[in-house]
PDB file of C-alpha atoms in Angstrom:
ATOM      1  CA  UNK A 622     107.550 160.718 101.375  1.00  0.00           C
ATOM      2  CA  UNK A 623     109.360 159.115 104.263  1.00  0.00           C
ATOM      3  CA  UNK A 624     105.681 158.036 105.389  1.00  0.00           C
ATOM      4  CA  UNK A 625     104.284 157.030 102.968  1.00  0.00           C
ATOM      5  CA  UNK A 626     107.380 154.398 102.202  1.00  0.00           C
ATOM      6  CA  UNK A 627     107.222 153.089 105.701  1.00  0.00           C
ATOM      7  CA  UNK A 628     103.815 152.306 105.401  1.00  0.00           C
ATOM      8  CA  UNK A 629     104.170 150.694 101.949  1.00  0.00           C
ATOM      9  CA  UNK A 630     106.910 148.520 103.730  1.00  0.00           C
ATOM     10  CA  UNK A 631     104.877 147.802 107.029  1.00  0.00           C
ATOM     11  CA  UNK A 632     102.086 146.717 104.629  1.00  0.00           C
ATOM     12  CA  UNK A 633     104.673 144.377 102.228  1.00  0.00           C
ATOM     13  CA  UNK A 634     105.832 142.909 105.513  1.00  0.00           C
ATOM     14  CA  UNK A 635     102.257 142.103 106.927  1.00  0.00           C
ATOM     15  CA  UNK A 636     100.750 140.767 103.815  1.00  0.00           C
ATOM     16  CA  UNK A 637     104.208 138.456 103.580  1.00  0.00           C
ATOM     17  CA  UNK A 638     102.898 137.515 107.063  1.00  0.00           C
ATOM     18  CA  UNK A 639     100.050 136.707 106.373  1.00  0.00           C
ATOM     19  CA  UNK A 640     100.286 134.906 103.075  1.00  0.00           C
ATOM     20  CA  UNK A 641     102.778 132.712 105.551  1.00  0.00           C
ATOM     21  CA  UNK A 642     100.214 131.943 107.711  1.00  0.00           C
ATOM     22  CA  UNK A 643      97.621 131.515 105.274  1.00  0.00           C
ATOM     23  CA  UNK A 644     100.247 128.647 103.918  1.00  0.00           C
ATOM     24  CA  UNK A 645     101.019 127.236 107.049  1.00  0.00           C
ATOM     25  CA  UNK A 646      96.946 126.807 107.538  1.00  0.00           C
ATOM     26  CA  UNK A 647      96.148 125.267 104.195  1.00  0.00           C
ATOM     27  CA  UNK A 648      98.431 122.529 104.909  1.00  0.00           C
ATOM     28  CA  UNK A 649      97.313 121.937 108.550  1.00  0.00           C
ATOM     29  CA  UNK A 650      94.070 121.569 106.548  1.00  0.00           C
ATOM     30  CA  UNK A 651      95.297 119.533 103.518  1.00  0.00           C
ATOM     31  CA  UNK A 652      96.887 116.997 106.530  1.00  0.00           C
ATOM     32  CA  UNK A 653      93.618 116.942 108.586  1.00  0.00           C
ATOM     33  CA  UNK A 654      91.684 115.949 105.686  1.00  0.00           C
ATOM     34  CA  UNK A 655      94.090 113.518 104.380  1.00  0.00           C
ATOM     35  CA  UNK A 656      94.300 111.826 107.688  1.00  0.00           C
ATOM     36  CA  UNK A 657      90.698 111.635 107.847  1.00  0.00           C
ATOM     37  CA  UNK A 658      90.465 110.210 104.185  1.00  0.00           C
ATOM     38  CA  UNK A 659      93.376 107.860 105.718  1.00  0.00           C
ATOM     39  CA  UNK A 660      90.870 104.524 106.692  1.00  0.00           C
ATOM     40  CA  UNK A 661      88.515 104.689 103.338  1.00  0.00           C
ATOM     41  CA  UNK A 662      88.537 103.137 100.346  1.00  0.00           C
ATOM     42  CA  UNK A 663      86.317 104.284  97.364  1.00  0.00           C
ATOM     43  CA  UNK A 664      84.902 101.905  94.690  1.00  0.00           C
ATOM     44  CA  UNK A 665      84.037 103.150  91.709  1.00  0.00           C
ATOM     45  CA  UNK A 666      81.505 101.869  88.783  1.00  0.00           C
ATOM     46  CA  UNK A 667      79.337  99.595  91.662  1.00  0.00           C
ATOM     47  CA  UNK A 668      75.993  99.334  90.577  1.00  0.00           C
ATOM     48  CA  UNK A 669      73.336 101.727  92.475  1.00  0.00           C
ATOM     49  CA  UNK A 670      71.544 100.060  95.938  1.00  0.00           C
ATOM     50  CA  UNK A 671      73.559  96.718  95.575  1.00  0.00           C
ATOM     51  CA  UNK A 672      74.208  97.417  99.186  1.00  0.00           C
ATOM     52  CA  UNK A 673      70.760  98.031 100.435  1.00  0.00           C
ATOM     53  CA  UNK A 674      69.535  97.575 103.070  1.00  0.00           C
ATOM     54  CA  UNK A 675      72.536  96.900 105.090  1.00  0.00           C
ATOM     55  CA  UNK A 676      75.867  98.780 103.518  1.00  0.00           C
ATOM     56  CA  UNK A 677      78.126  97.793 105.711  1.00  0.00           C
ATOM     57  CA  UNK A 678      77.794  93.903 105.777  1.00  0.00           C
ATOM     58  CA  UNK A 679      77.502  94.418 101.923  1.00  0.00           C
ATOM     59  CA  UNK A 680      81.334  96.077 102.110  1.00  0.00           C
ATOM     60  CA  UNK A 681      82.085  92.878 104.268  1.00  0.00           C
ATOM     61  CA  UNK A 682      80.581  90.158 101.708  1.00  0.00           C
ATOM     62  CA  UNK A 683      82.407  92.608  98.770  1.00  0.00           C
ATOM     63  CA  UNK A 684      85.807  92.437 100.535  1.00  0.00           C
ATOM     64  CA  UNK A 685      85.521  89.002 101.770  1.00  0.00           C
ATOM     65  CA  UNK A 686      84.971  87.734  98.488  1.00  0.00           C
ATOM     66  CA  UNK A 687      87.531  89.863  96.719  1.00  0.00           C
ATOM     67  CA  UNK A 688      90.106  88.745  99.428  1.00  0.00           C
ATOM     68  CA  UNK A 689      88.534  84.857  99.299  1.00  0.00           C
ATOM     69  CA  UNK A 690      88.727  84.949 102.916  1.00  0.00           C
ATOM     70  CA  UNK A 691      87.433  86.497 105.864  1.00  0.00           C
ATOM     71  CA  UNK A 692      88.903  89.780 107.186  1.00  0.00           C
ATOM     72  CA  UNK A 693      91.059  89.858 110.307  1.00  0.00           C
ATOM     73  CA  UNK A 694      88.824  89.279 113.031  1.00  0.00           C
ATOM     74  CA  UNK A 695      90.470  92.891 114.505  1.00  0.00           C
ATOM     75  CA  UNK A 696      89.423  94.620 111.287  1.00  0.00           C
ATOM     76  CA  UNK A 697      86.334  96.318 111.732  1.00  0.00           C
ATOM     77  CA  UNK A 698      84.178  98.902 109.421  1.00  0.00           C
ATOM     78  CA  UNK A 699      82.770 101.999 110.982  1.00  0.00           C
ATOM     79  CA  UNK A 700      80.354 103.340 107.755  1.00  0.00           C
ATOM     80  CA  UNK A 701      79.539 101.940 104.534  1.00  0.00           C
ATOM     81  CA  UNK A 702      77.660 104.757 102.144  1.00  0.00           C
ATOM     82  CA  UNK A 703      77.010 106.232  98.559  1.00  0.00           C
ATOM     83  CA  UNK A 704      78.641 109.488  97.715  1.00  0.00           C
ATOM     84  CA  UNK A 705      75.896 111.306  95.924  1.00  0.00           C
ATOM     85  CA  UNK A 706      77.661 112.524  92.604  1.00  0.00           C
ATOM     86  CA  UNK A 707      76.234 114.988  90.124  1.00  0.00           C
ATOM     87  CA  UNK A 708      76.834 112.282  86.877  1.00  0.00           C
ATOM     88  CA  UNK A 709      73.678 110.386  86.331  1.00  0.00           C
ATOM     89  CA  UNK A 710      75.332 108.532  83.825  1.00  0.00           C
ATOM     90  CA  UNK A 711      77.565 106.637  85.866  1.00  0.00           C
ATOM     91  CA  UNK A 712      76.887 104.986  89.546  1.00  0.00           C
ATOM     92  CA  UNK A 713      78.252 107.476  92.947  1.00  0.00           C
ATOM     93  CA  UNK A 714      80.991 106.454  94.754  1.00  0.00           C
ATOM     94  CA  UNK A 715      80.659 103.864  97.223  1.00  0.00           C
ATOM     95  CA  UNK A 716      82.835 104.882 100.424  1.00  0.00           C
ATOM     96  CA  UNK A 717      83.811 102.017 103.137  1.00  0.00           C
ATOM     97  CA  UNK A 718      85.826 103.716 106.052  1.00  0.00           C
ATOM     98  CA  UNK A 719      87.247 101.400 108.577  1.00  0.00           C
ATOM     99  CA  UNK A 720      87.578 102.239 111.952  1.00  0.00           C
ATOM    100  CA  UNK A 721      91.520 102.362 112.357  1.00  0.00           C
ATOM    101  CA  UNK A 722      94.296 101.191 109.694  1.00  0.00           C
ATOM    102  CA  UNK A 723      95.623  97.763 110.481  1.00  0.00           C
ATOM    103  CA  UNK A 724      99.339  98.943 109.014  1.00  0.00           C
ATOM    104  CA  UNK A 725     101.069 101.304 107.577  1.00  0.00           C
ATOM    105  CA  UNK A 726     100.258 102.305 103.709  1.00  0.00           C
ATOM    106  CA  UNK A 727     103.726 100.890 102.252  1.00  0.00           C
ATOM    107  CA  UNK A 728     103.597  98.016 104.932  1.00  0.00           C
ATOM    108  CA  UNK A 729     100.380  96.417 103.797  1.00  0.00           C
ATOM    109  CA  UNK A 730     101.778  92.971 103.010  1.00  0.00           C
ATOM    110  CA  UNK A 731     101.905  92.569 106.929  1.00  0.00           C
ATOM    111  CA  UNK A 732      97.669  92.804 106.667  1.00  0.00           C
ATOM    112  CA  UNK A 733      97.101  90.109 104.430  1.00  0.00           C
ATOM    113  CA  UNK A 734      98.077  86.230 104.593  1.00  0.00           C
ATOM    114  CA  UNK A 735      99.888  84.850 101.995  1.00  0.00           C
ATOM    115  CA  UNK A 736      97.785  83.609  99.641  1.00  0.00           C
ATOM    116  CA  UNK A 737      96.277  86.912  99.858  1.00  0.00           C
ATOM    117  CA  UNK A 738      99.626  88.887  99.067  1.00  0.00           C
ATOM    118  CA  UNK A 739      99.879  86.782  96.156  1.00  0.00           C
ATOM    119  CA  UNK A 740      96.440  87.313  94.848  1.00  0.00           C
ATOM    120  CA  UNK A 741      96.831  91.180  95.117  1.00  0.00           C
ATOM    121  CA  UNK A 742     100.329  90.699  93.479  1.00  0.00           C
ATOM    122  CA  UNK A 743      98.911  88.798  90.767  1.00  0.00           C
ATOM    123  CA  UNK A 744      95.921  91.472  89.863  1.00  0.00           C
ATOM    124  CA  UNK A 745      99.005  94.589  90.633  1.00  0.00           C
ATOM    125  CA  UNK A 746     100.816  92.934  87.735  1.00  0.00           C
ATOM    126  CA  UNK A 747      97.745  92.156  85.746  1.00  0.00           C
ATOM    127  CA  UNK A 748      96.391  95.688  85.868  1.00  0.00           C
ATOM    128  CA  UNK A 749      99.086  98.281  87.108  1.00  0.00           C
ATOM    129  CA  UNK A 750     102.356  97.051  85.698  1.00  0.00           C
ATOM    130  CA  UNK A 751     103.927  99.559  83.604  1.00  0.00           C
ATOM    131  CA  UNK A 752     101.197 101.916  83.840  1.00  0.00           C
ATOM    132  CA  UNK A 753     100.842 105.799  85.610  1.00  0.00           C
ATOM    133  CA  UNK A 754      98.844 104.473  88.340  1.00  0.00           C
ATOM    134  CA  UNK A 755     101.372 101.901  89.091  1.00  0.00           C
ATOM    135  CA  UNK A 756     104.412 104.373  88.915  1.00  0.00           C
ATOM    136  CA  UNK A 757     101.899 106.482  91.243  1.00  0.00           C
ATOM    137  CA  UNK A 758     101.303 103.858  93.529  1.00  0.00           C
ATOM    138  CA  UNK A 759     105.189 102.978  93.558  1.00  0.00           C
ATOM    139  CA  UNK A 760     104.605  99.028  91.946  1.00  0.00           C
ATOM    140  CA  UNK A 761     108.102  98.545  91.515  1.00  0.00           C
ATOM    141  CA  UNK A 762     108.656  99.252  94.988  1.00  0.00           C
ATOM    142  CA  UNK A 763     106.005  97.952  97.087  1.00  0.00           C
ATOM    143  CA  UNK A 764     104.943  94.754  94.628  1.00  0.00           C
ATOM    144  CA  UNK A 765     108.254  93.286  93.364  1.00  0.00           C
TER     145      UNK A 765
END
């Protein structure tokens, strides 16, 4: 009997182990994929091959003219692509990944000039204000 207990403790304490471990990994992994996720944005609800032939001057033109001026000459975009979805109903994803993050994600004022701040403020309040996304995205905080 003595046995048979030590062995069902060795085993408790191993699989405690491991599930530990197993933890420990899956947020090494949640963390590498986040930081890798860091430098995209997604758009949603673009209508298909609007960017064709060349996807990454059409993320350019796209930002350029949502900004109403030209990026930072130090900002640069490394890939421009389609996300191929399984809904035919609606258009993929379009992904734009930049090649490094200008400033931190609650410092992004610092990224824009002034007129652009105010233009973002203007469509946060428009769109966000009061709503789940903007509690999400911390509005009070970051836009006020």
């Amino acid at each position: 009997m003595e046995i048979t207990e030590y062995l069902a403790s060795t085993a408790d304490g191993k699989a405690t182990a491991a599930n530990s471990e197993c933890k420990k990994l899956g947020d090494r992994l949640a963390a590498l994929e986040d930081g890798s996720k860091r430098n995209n944005i997604r758009i949603e609800g673009l209508p298909e091959n609007r960017e064709s032939p060349n996807p990454v001057k059409f993320a350019v033109e796209l930002f350029t003219k949502i900004i109403r001026e030209n990026f930072k000459s130090d900002t640069k975009i490394a890939a421009a692509y389609r996300m191929r979805g399984s809904n035919t109903f609606r258009p993929s994803s379009f992904m734009v990944r930049f090649e490094r993050l200008l400033c931190d994600i609650g410092d992004w004022r610092n990224c824009l000039t002034e007129e652009q701040s105010k233009a973002v403020d203007l469509k946060f309040e428009k769109h966000l204000a009061g709503t789940k996304i903007g509690d999400l995205l911390k509005y009070d905080e970051y836009c006020k």
